[in-house]
Amino acid sequence: MSAMDTDGTVLAAAQGLLIIGPLAVGVVLVAMLIGVVWWGRRKRHQQPPPPRPEEQPRLPDSGPVHEVREHREPNELPPSEHRLTPHELKRTNGS
């Protein structure tokens, strides 16, 4: 066996690994994707079905609820050099 033959064998083996490696990674990725889709379909099947049209919410007999608008006086802050943080502000009715 000559030195050229062994070099060719080594190169052929290296090329084989370059083909087999990405192929194996691709097969593993496809298997993982199939497993994730299967798991998601199984989870979705376990959830309750969407509500039927007769189970949908209905308007009250009095009609739609209207927005209430009110005018509130601003809560003025005294002028100061110190910057107030949120926990130092006075509590309002909205929060």
PDB file of C-alpha atoms in Angstrom:
ATOM      1  CA  MET A   1       0.000   0.000   0.000  1.00  0.00           C
ATOM      2  CA  SER A   2       1.490   3.312  -1.011  1.00  0.00           C
ATOM      3  CA  ALA A   3       1.368   6.620   0.826  1.00  0.00           C
ATOM      4  CA  MET A   4      -1.039   7.991  -1.769  1.00  0.00           C
ATOM      5  CA  ASP A   5      -3.539   5.240  -1.073  1.00  0.00           C
ATOM      6  CA  THR A   6      -3.557   5.935   2.661  1.00  0.00           C
ATOM      7  CA  ASP A   7      -3.949   9.676   2.070  1.00  0.00           C
ATOM      8  CA  GLY A   8      -6.957   9.001  -0.145  1.00  0.00           C
ATOM      9  CA  THR A   9      -8.475   6.712   2.468  1.00  0.00           C
ATOM     10  CA  VAL A  10      -8.077   9.378   5.158  1.00  0.00           C
ATOM     11  CA  LEU A  11      -9.637  12.029   2.906  1.00  0.00           C
ATOM     12  CA  ALA A  12     -12.516   9.715   2.012  1.00  0.00           C
ATOM     13  CA  ALA A  13     -13.150   9.021   5.695  1.00  0.00           C
ATOM     14  CA  ALA A  14     -13.082  12.752   6.482  1.00  0.00           C
ATOM     15  CA  GLN A  15     -15.549  13.461   3.669  1.00  0.00           C
ATOM     16  CA  GLY A  16     -17.787  10.709   4.987  1.00  0.00           C
ATOM     17  CA  LEU A  17     -17.847  12.400   8.394  1.00  0.00           C
ATOM     18  CA  LEU A  18     -18.641  15.730   6.743  1.00  0.00           C
ATOM     19  CA  ILE A  19     -21.695  14.121   5.163  1.00  0.00           C
ATOM     20  CA  ILE A  20     -22.790  11.945   8.081  1.00  0.00           C
ATOM     21  CA  GLY A  21     -22.463  14.665  10.764  1.00  0.00           C
ATOM     22  CA  PRO A  22     -24.925  17.213   9.286  1.00  0.00           C
ATOM     23  CA  LEU A  23     -27.221  14.393   8.195  1.00  0.00           C
ATOM     24  CA  ALA A  24     -27.371  13.054  11.761  1.00  0.00           C
ATOM     25  CA  VAL A  25     -28.025  16.560  13.121  1.00  0.00           C
ATOM     26  CA  GLY A  26     -30.810  17.015  10.555  1.00  0.00           C
ATOM     27  CA  VAL A  27     -32.429  13.706  11.488  1.00  0.00           C
ATOM     28  CA  VAL A  28     -32.307  14.630  15.186  1.00  0.00           C
ATOM     29  CA  LEU A  29     -33.844  18.070  14.492  1.00  0.00           C
ATOM     30  CA  VAL A  30     -36.645  16.581  12.392  1.00  0.00           C
ATOM     31  CA  ALA A  31     -37.362  14.011  15.115  1.00  0.00           C
ATOM     32  CA  MET A  32     -37.483  16.791  17.731  1.00  0.00           C
ATOM     33  CA  LEU A  33     -39.861  18.872  15.590  1.00  0.00           C
ATOM     34  CA  ILE A  34     -42.145  15.901  15.055  1.00  0.00           C
ATOM     35  CA  GLY A  35     -42.139  15.260  18.807  1.00  0.00           C
ATOM     36  CA  VAL A  36     -42.959  18.899  19.614  1.00  0.00           C
ATOM     37  CA  VAL A  37     -45.851  18.960  17.138  1.00  0.00           C
ATOM     38  CA  TRP A  38     -47.184  15.680  18.531  1.00  0.00           C
ATOM     39  CA  TRP A  39     -46.921  16.974  22.117  1.00  0.00           C
ATOM     40  CA  GLY A  40     -48.650  20.271  21.188  1.00  0.00           C
ATOM     41  CA  ARG A  41     -51.521  18.465  19.474  1.00  0.00           C
ATOM     42  CA  ARG A  42     -51.921  16.216  22.511  1.00  0.00           C
ATOM     43  CA  LYS A  43     -52.003  19.225  24.867  1.00  0.00           C
ATOM     44  CA  ARG A  44     -54.495  21.031  22.631  1.00  0.00           C
ATOM     45  CA  HIS A  45     -56.721  17.958  22.547  1.00  0.00           C
ATOM     46  CA  GLN A  46     -56.806  17.994  26.386  1.00  0.00           C
ATOM     47  CA  GLN A  47     -58.097  21.593  26.499  1.00  0.00           C
ATOM     48  CA  PRO A  48     -61.830  22.261  26.615  1.00  0.00           C
ATOM     49  CA  PRO A  49     -63.445  23.045  23.250  1.00  0.00           C
ATOM     50  CA  PRO A  50     -64.203  26.656  22.309  1.00  0.00           C
ATOM     51  CA  PRO A  51     -67.594  27.933  23.478  1.00  0.00           C
ATOM     52  CA  ARG A  52     -70.604  27.316  21.252  1.00  0.00           C
ATOM     53  CA  PRO A  53     -72.589  30.309  19.927  1.00  0.00           C
ATOM     54  CA  GLU A  54     -75.271  29.913  22.617  1.00  0.00           C
ATOM     55  CA  GLU A  55     -72.560  30.011  25.317  1.00  0.00           C
ATOM     56  CA  GLN A  56     -71.212  33.370  24.128  1.00  0.00           C
ATOM     57  CA  PRO A  57     -71.741  36.425  26.362  1.00  0.00           C
ATOM     58  CA  ARG A  58     -74.920  38.420  25.708  1.00  0.00           C
ATOM     59  CA  LEU A  59     -75.772  42.092  26.123  1.00  0.00           C
ATOM     60  CA  PRO A  60     -77.691  42.927  29.300  1.00  0.00           C
ATOM     61  CA  ASP A  61     -81.413  43.671  28.947  1.00  0.00           C
ATOM     62  CA  SER A  62     -80.707  47.329  29.733  1.00  0.00           C
ATOM     63  CA  GLY A  63     -78.445  47.592  26.683  1.00  0.00           C
ATOM     64  CA  PRO A  64     -74.739  48.250  26.369  1.00  0.00           C
ATOM     65  CA  VAL A  65     -72.852  49.741  29.287  1.00  0.00           C
ATOM     66  CA  HIS A  66     -71.712  53.282  28.588  1.00  0.00           C
ATOM     67  CA  GLU A  67     -68.431  54.875  29.500  1.00  0.00           C
ATOM     68  CA  VAL A  68     -68.486  57.192  32.504  1.00  0.00           C
ATOM     69  CA  ARG A  69     -66.520  60.395  32.112  1.00  0.00           C
ATOM     70  CA  GLU A  70     -65.695  62.617  35.017  1.00  0.00           C
ATOM     71  CA  HIS A  71     -63.578  65.674  35.504  1.00  0.00           C
ATOM     72  CA  ARG A  72     -61.204  65.587  38.450  1.00  0.00           C
ATOM     73  CA  GLU A  73     -59.166  68.424  39.781  1.00  0.00           C
ATOM     74  CA  PRO A  74     -55.443  67.925  39.391  1.00  0.00           C
ATOM     75  CA  ASN A  75     -53.517  66.905  42.474  1.00  0.00           C
ATOM     76  CA  GLU A  76     -50.876  69.623  42.502  1.00  0.00           C
ATOM     77  CA  LEU A  77     -47.502  68.882  44.018  1.00  0.00           C
ATOM     78  CA  PRO A  78     -45.688  71.508  45.999  1.00  0.00           C
ATOM     79  CA  PRO A  79     -42.593  72.852  44.250  1.00  0.00           C
ATOM     80  CA  SER A  80     -39.400  71.410  45.678  1.00  0.00           C
ATOM     81  CA  GLU A  81     -35.839  70.591  44.706  1.00  0.00           C
ATOM     82  CA  HIS A  82     -36.293  66.960  45.760  1.00  0.00           C
ATOM     83  CA  ARG A  83     -37.634  64.629  43.071  1.00  0.00           C
ATOM     84  CA  LEU A  84     -40.480  62.426  44.357  1.00  0.00           C
ATOM     85  CA  THR A  85     -40.491  58.714  43.712  1.00  0.00           C
ATOM     86  CA  PRO A  86     -43.751  56.825  43.086  1.00  0.00           C
ATOM     87  CA  HIS A  87     -43.985  55.470  46.627  1.00  0.00           C
ATOM     88  CA  GLU A  88     -43.737  59.015  48.029  1.00  0.00           C
ATOM     89  CA  LEU A  89     -46.787  60.260  46.083  1.00  0.00           C
ATOM     90  CA  LYS A  90     -50.234  60.438  47.677  1.00  0.00           C
ATOM     91  CA  ARG A  91     -52.590  57.575  46.917  1.00  0.00           C
ATOM     92  CA  THR A  92     -55.451  58.446  44.539  1.00  0.00           C
ATOM     93  CA  ASN A  93     -58.876  56.891  44.046  1.00  0.00           C
ATOM     94  CA  GLY A  94     -57.824  55.309  40.741  1.00  0.00           C
ATOM     95  CA  SER A  95     -55.023  53.191  42.162  1.00  0.00           C
TER      96      SER A  95
END
